[in-house]
PDB file of C-alpha atoms in Angstrom:
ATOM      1  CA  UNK P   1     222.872 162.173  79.979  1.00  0.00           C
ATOM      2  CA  UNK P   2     220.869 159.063  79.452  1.00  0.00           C
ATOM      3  CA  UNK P   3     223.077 157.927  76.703  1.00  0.00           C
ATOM      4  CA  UNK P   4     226.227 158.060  78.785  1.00  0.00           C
ATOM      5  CA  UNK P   5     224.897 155.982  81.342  1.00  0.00           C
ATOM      6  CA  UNK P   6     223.542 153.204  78.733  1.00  0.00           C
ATOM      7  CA  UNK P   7     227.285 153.618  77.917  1.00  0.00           C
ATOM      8  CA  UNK P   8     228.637 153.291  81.360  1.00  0.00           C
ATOM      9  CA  UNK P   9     225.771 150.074  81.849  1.00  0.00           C
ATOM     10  CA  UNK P  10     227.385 148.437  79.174  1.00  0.00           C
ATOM     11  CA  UNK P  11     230.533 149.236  79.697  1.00  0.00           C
ATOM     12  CA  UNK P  12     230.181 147.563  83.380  1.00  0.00           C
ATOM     13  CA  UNK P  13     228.195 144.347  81.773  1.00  0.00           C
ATOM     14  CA  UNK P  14     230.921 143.986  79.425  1.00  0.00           C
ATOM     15  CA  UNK P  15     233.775 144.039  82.534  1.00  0.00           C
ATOM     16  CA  UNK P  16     231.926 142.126  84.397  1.00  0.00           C
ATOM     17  CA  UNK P  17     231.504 139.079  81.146  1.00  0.00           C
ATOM     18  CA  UNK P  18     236.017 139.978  81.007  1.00  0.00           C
ATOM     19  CA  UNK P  19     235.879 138.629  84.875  1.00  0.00           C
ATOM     20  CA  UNK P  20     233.688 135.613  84.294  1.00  0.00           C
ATOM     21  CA  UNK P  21     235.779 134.775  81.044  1.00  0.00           C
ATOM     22  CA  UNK P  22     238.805 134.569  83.176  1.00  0.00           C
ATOM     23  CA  UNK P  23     237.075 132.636  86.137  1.00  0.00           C
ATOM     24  CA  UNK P  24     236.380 130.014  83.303  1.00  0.00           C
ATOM     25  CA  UNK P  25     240.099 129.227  82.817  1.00  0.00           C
ATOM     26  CA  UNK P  26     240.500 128.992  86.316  1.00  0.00           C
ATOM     27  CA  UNK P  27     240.909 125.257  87.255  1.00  0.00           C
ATOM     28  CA  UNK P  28     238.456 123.528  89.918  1.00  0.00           C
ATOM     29  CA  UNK P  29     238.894 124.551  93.348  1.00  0.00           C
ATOM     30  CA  UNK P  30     236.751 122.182  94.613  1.00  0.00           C
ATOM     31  CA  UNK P  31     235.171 118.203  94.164  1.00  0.00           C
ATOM     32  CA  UNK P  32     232.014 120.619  94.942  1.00  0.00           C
ATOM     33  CA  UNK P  33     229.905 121.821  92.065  1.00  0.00           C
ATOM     34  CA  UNK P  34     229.345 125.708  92.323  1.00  0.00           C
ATOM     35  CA  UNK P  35     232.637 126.513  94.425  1.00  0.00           C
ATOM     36  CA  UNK P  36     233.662 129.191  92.912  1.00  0.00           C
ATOM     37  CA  UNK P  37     235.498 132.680  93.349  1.00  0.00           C
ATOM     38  CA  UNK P  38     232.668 134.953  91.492  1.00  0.00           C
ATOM     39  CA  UNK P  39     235.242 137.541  90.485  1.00  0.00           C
ATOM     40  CA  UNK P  40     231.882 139.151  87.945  1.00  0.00           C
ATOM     41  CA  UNK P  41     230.324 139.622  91.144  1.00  0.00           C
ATOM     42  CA  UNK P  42     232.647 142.646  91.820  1.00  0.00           C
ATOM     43  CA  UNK P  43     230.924 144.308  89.157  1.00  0.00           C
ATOM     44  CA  UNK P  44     227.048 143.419  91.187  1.00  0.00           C
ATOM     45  CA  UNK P  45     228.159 144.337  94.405  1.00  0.00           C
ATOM     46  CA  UNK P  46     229.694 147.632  92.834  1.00  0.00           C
ATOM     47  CA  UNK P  47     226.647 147.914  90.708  1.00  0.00           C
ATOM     48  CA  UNK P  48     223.917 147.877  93.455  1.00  0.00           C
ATOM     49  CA  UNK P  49     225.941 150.458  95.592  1.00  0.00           C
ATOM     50  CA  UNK P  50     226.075 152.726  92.560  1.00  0.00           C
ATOM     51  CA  UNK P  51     223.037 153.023  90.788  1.00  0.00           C
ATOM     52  CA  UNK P  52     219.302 151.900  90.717  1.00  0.00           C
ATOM     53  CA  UNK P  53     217.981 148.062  91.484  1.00  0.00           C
ATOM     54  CA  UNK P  54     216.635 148.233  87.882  1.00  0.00           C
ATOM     55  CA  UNK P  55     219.583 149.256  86.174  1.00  0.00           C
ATOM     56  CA  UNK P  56     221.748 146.734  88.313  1.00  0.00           C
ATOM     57  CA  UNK P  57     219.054 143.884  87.412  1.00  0.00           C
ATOM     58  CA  UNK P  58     219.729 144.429  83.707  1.00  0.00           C
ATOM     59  CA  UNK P  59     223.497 144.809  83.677  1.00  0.00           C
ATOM     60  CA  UNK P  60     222.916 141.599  85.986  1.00  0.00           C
ATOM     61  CA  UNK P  61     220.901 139.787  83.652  1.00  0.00           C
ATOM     62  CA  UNK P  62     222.496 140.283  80.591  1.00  0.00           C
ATOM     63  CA  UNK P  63     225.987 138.807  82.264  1.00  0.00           C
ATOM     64  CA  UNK P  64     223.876 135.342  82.991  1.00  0.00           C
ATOM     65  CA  UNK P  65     222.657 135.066  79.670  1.00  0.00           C
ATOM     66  CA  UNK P  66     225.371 135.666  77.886  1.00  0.00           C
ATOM     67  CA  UNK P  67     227.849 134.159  80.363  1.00  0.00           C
ATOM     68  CA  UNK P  68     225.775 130.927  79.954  1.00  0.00           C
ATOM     69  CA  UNK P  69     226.706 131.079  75.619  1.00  0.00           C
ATOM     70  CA  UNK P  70     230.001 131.829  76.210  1.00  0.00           C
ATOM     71  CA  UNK P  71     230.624 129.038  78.345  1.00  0.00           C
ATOM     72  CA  UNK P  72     228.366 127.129  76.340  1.00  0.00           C
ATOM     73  CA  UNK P  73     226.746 125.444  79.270  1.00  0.00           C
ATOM     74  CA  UNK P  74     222.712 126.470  78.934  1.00  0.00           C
ATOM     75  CA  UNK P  75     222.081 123.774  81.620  1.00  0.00           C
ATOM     76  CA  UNK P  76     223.410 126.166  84.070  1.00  0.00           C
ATOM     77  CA  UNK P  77     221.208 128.925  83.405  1.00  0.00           C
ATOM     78  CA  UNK P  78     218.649 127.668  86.054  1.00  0.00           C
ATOM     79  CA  UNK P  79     221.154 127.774  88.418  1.00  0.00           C
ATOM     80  CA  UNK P  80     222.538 131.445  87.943  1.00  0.00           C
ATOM     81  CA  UNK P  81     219.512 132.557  87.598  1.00  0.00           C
ATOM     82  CA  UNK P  82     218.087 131.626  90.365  1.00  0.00           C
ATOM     83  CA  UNK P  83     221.076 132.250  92.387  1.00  0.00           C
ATOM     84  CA  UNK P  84     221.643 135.871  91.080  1.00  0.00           C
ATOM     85  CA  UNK P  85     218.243 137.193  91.847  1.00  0.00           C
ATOM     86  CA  UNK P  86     217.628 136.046  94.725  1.00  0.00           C
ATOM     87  CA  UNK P  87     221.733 137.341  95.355  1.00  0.00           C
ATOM     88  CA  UNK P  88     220.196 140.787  93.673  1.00  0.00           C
ATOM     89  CA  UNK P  89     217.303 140.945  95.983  1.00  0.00           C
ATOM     90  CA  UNK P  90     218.695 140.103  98.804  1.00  0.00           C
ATOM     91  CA  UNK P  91     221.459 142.722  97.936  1.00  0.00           C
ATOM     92  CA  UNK P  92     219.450 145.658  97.164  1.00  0.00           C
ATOM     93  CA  UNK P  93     217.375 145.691 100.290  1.00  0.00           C
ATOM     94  CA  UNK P  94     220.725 144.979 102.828  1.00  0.00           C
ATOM     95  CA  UNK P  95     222.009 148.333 100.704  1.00  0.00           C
ATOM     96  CA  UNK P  96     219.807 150.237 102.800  1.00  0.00           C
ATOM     97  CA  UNK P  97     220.578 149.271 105.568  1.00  0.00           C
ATOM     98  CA  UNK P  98     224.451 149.158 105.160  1.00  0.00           C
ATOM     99  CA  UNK P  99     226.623 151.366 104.628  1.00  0.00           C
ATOM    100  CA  UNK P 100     229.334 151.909 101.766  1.00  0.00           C
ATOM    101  CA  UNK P 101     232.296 151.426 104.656  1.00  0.00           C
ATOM    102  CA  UNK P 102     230.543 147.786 105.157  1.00  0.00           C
ATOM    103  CA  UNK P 103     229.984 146.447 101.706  1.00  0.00           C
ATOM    104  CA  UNK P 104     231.751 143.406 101.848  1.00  0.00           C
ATOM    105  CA  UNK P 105     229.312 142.641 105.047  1.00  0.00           C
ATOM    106  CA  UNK P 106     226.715 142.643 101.882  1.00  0.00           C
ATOM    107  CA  UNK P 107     228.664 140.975  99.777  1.00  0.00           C
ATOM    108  CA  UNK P 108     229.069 137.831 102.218  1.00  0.00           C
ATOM    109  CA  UNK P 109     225.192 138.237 102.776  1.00  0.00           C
ATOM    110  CA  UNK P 110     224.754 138.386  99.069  1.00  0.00           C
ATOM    111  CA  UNK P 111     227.036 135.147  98.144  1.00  0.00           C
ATOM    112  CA  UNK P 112     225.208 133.128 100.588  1.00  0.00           C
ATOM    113  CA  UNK P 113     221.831 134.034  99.602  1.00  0.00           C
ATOM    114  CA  UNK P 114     222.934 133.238  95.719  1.00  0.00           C
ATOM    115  CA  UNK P 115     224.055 129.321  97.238  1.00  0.00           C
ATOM    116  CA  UNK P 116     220.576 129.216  99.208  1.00  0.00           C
ATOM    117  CA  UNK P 117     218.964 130.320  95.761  1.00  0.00           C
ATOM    118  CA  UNK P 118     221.398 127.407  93.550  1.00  0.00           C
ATOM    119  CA  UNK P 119     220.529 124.590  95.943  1.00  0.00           C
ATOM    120  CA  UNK P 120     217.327 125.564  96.085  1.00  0.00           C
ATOM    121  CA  UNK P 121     217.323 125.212  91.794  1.00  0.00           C
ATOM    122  CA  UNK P 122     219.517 121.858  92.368  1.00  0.00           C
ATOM    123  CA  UNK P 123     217.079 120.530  95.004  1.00  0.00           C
ATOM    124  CA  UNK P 124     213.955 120.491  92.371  1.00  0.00           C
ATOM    125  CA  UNK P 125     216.309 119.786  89.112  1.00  0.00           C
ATOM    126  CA  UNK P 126     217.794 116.614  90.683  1.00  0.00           C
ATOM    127  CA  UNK P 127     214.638 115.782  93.148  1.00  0.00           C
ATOM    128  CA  UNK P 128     217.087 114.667  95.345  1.00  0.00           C
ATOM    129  CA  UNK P 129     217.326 116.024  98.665  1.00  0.00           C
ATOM    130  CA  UNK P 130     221.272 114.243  98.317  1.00  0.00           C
ATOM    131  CA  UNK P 131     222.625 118.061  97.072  1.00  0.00           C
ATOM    132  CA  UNK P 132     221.962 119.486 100.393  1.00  0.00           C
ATOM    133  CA  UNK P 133     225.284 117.200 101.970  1.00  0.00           C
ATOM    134  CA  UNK P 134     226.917 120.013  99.347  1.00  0.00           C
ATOM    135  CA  UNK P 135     225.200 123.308 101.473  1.00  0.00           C
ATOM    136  CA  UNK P 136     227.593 123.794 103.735  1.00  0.00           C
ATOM    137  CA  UNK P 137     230.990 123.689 101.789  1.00  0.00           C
ATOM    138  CA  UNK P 138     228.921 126.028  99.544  1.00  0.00           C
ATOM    139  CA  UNK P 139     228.044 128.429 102.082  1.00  0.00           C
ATOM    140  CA  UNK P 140     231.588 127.977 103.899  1.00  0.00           C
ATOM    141  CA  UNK P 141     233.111 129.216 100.607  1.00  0.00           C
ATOM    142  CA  UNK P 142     230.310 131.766  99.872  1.00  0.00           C
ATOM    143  CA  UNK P 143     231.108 133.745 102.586  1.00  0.00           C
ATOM    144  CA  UNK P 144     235.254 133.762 101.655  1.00  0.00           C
ATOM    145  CA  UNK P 145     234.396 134.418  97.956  1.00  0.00           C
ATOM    146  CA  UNK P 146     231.716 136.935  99.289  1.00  0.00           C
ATOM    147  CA  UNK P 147     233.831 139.199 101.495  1.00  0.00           C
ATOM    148  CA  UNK P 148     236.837 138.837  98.551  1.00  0.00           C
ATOM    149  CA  UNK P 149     234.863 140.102  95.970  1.00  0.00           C
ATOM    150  CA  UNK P 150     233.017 142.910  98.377  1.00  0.00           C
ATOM    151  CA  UNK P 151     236.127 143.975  99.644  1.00  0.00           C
ATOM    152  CA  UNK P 152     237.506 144.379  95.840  1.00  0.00           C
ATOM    153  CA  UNK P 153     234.257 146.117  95.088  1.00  0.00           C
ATOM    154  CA  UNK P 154     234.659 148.683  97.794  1.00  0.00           C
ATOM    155  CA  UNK P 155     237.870 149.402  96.619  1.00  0.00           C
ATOM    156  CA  UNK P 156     236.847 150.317  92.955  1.00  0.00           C
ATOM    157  CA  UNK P 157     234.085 152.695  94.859  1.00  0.00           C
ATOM    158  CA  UNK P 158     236.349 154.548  97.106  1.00  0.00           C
ATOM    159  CA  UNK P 159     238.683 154.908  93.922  1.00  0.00           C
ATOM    160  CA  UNK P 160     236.250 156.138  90.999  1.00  0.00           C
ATOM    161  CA  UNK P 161     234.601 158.463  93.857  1.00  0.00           C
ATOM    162  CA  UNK P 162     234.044 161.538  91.564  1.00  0.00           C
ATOM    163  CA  UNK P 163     235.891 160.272  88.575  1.00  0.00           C
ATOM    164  CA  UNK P 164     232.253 158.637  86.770  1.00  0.00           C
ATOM    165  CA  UNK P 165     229.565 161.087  86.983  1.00  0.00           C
ATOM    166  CA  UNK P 166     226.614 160.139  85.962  1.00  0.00           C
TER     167      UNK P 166
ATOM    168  CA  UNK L   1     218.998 146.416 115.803  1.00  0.00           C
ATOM    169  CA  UNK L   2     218.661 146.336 112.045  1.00  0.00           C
ATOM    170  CA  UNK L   3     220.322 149.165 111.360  1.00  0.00           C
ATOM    171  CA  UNK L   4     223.351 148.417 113.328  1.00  0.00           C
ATOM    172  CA  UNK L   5     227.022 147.498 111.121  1.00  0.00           C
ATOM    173  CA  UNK L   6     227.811 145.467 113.833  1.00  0.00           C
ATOM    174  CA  UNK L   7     224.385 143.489 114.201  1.00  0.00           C
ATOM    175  CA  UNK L   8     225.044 142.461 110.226  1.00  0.00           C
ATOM    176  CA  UNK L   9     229.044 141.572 110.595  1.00  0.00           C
ATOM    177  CA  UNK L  10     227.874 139.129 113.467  1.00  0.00           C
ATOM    178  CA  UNK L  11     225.063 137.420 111.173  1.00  0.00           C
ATOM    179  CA  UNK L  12     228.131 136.880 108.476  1.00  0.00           C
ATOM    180  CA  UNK L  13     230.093 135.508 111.108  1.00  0.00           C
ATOM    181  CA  UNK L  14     227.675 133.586 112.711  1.00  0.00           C
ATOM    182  CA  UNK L  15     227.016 132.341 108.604  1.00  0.00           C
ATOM    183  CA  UNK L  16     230.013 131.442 108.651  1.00  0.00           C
ATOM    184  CA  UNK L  17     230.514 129.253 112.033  1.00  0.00           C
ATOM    185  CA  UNK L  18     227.550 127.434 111.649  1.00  0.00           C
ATOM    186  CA  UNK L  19     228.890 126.262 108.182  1.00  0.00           C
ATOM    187  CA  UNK L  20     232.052 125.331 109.000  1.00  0.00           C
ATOM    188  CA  UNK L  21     230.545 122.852 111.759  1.00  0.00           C
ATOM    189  CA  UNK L  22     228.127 121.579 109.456  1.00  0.00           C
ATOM    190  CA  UNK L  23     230.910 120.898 106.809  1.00  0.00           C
ATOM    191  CA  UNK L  24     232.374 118.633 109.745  1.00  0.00           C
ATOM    192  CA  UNK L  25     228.999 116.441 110.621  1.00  0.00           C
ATOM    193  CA  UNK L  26     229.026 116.134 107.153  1.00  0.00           C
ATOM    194  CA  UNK L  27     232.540 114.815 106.287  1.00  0.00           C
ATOM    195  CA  UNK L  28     232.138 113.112 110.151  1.00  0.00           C
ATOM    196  CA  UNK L  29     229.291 111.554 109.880  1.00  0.00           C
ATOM    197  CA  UNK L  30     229.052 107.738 109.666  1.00  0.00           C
ATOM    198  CA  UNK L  31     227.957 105.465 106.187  1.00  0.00           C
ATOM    199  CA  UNK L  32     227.415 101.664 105.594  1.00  0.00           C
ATOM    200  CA  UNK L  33     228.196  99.999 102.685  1.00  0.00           C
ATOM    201  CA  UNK L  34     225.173 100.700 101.546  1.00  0.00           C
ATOM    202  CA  UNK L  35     225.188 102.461  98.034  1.00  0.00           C
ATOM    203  CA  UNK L  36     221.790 104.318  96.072  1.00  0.00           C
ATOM    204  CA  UNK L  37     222.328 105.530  92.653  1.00  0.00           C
ATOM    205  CA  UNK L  38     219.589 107.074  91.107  1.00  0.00           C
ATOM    206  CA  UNK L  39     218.555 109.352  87.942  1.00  0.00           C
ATOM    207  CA  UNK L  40     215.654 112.284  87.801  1.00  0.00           C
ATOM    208  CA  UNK L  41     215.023 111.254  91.118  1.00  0.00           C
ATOM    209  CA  UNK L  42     214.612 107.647  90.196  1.00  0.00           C
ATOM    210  CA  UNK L  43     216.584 105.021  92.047  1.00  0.00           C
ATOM    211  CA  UNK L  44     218.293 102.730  89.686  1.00  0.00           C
ATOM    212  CA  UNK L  45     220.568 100.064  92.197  1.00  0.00           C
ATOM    213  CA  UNK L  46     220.880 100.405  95.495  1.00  0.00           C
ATOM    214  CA  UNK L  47     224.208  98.351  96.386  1.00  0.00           C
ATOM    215  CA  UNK L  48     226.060  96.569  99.181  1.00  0.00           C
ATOM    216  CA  UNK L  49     229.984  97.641  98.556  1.00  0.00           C
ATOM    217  CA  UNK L  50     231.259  94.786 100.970  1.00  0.00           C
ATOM    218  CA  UNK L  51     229.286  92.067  98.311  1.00  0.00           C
ATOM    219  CA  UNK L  52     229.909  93.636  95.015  1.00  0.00           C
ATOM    220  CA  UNK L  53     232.351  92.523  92.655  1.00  0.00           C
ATOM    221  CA  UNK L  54     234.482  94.616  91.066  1.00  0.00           C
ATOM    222  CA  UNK L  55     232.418  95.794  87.732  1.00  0.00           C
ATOM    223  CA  UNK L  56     231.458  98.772  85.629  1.00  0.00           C
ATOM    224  CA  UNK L  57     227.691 100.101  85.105  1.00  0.00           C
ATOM    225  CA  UNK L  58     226.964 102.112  82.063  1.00  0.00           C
ATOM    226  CA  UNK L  59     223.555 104.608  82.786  1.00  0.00           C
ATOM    227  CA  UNK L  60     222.507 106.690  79.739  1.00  0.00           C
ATOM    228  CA  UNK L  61     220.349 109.374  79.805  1.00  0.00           C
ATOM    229  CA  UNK L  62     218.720 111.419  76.500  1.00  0.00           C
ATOM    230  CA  UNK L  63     221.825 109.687  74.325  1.00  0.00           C
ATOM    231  CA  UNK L  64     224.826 111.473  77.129  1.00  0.00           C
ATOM    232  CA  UNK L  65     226.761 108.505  79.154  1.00  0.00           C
ATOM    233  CA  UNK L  66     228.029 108.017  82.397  1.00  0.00           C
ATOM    234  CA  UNK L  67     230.125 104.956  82.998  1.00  0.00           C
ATOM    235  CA  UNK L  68     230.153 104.170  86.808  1.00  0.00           C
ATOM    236  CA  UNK L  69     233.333 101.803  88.517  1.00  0.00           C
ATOM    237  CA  UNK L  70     233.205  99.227  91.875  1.00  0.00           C
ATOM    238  CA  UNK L  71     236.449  98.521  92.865  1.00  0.00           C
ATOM    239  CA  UNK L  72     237.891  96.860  96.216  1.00  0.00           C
ATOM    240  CA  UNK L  73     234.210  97.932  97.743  1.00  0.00           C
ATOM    241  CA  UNK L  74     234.858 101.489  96.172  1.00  0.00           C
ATOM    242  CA  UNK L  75     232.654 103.505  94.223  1.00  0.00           C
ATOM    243  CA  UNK L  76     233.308 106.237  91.611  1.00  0.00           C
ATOM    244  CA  UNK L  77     232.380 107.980  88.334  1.00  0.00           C
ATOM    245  CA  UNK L  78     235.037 106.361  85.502  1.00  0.00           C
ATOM    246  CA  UNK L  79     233.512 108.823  82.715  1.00  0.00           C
ATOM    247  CA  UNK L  80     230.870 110.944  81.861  1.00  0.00           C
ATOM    248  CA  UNK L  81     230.220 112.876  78.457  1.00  0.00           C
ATOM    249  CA  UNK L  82     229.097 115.739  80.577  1.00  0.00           C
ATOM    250  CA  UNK L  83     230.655 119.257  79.700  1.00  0.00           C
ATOM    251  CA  UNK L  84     231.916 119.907  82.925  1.00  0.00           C
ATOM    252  CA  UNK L  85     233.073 116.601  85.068  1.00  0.00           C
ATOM    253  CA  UNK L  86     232.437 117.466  88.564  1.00  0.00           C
ATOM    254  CA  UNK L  87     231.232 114.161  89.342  1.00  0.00           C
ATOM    255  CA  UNK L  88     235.043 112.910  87.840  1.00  0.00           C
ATOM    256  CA  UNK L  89     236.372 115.018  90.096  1.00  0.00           C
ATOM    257  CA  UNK L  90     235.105 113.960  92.779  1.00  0.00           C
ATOM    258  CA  UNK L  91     236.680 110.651  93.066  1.00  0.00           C
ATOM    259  CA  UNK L  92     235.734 108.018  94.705  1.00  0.00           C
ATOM    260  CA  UNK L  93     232.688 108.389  97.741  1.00  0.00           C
ATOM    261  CA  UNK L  94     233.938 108.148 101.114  1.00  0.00           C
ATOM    262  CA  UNK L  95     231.582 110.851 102.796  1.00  0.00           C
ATOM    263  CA  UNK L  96     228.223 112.050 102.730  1.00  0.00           C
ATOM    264  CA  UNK L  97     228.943 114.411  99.935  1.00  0.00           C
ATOM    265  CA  UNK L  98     227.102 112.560  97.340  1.00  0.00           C
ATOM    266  CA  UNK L  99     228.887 111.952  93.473  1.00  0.00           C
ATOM    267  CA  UNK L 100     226.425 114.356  91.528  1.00  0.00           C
ATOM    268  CA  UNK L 101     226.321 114.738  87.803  1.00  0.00           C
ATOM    269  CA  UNK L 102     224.237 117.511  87.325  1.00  0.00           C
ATOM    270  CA  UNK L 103     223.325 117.357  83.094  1.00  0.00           C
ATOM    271  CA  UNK L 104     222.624 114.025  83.418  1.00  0.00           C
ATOM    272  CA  UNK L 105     220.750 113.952  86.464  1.00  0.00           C
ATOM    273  CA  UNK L 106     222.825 111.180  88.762  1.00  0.00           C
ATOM    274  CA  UNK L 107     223.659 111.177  91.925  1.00  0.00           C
ATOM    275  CA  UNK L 108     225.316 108.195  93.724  1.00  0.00           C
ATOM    276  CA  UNK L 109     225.137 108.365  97.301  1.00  0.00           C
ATOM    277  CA  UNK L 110     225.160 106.413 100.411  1.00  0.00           C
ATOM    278  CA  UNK L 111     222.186 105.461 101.472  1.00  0.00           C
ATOM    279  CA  UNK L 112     221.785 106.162 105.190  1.00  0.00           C
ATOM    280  CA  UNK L 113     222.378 103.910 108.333  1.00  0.00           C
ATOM    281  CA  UNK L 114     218.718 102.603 108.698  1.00  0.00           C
ATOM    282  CA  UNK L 115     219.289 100.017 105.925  1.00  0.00           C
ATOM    283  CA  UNK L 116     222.504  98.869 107.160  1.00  0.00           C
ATOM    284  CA  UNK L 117     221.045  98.213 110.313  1.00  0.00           C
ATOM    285  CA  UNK L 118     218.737  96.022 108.708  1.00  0.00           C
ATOM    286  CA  UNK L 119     221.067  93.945 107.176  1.00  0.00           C
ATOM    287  CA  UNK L 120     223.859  94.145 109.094  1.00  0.00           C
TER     288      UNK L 120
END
């Protein structure tokens, strides 16, 4: 039992790395640093609706880290880090009070609370107060990226209903 | 209240709104000619467009390069040895959205209106 879900926690880290591998190809959508689709957030939002905050927080964590080496940018670290758990947090307690017909209303809640978290981290690396002219395009296209990726992640819980037990 | 669907798909929307008008007052909002470019927080030059000539300014920081262009009372980043050239990308500044470099720390920006009233 305990082995197949370290299998199935791997198995969603590693699906979840496939989706940020492809957002890297992906060209610029935006002169704004940190515009970005989030397609490994899927596997979060499906993650925190699915099984326990720790469990989530490590499949979670291991994506940053070794998201950060694949793309070879450790600077960025700081910034997904900070942005994902404060994302994870803020996830994990809007999971009780929302239901699994509304997750992409947590997922929008989620992707802005990941921006708040990154210019929060850009606001003390840069000690400039200049990254906060970039909030609002952030948090305009956190909440499109946010209800994209929810929606996609309530769709892969309505269809592997029953067909993962764990 | 809290435990209300509806209560939470108005705070996304209302998210959303308030962004979206901020991203206008942003791009809307009015700059001098007055240019700051600074580095960890540091300012380096702080610039009058209208008076500069056209010229290039090289800023290094820990060995990585960013080579900064003034043209026709125009500002942009020419090129930067970052990994990931946002601040290329960018172009040249014509808002409030500053030109950011984030591994090398620089941000060129304008530098609010209270200066240009000074001078101007």
């Amino acid at each position: 039992m305990k082995l197949k879900k370290l299998a199935v926690l791997a198995l969603l880290t590693a699906a979840s790395l496939i989706l940020f591998v492809i957002e890297l190809n992906f060209p610029t959508l935006a002169p704004v640093p940190g515009i970005k689709l989030g397609l490994a957030n899927i596997i979060t939002v499906y993650a925190v609706y699915s099984f326990t905050a720790g469990e989530t927080a490590m499949v979670l964590a291991v994506r940053i880290l070794l998201g950060a080496l694949i793309a070879g940018e450790p600077f960025t670290l700081i910034f997904s880090f900070s942005g994902g758990l404060l994302c994870l947090a803020g996830m994990l307690l809007l999971r009780k009070v929302i239901d699994k017909k509304h997750i992409w209303v947590c997922s929008v809640l989620g992707a802005v609370l990941h921006n708040v978290g990154q210019l929060t981290a850009a606001f003390f690396v840069m000690n400039t107060s200049a990254v906060l002219a970039y909030a609002p395009f952030l948090l305009a296209a956190g909440c499109l990226a946010g209800a994209l990726t929810g929606f996609a992640a309530q769709f892969v819980i309505s269809r592997l209903k029953g067909r993962i037990d764990i | 209240m809290i435990r209300s669907q509806k209560f939470w798909i108005c705070v996304c929307a209302a998210v959303f709104a308030l962004s979206l008008i901020w991203c206008a007052a942003v791009l809307l909002a009015p700059h001098g000619d007055s240019v700051r470019i600074s580095q960890d927080g540091r300012v380096l030059y702080t610039l009058d467009l209208s008076k500069e000539k056209d010229r290039r300014i090289e800023v290094e920081y820990q060995g990585r390069k960013n080579i900064i262009e003034i043209k026709d009372g125009r500002i942009r980043m020419l090129e930067a040895d970052c990994p990931d050239h946002v601040c290329i990308h960018t172009g040249w500044l014509s808002s409030d959205i500053p030109i950011v470099c984030l591994p090398n720390r620089l941000v060129i920006e304008f530098a609010g209106s209270d200066l240009d009233a000074a001078v101007g």
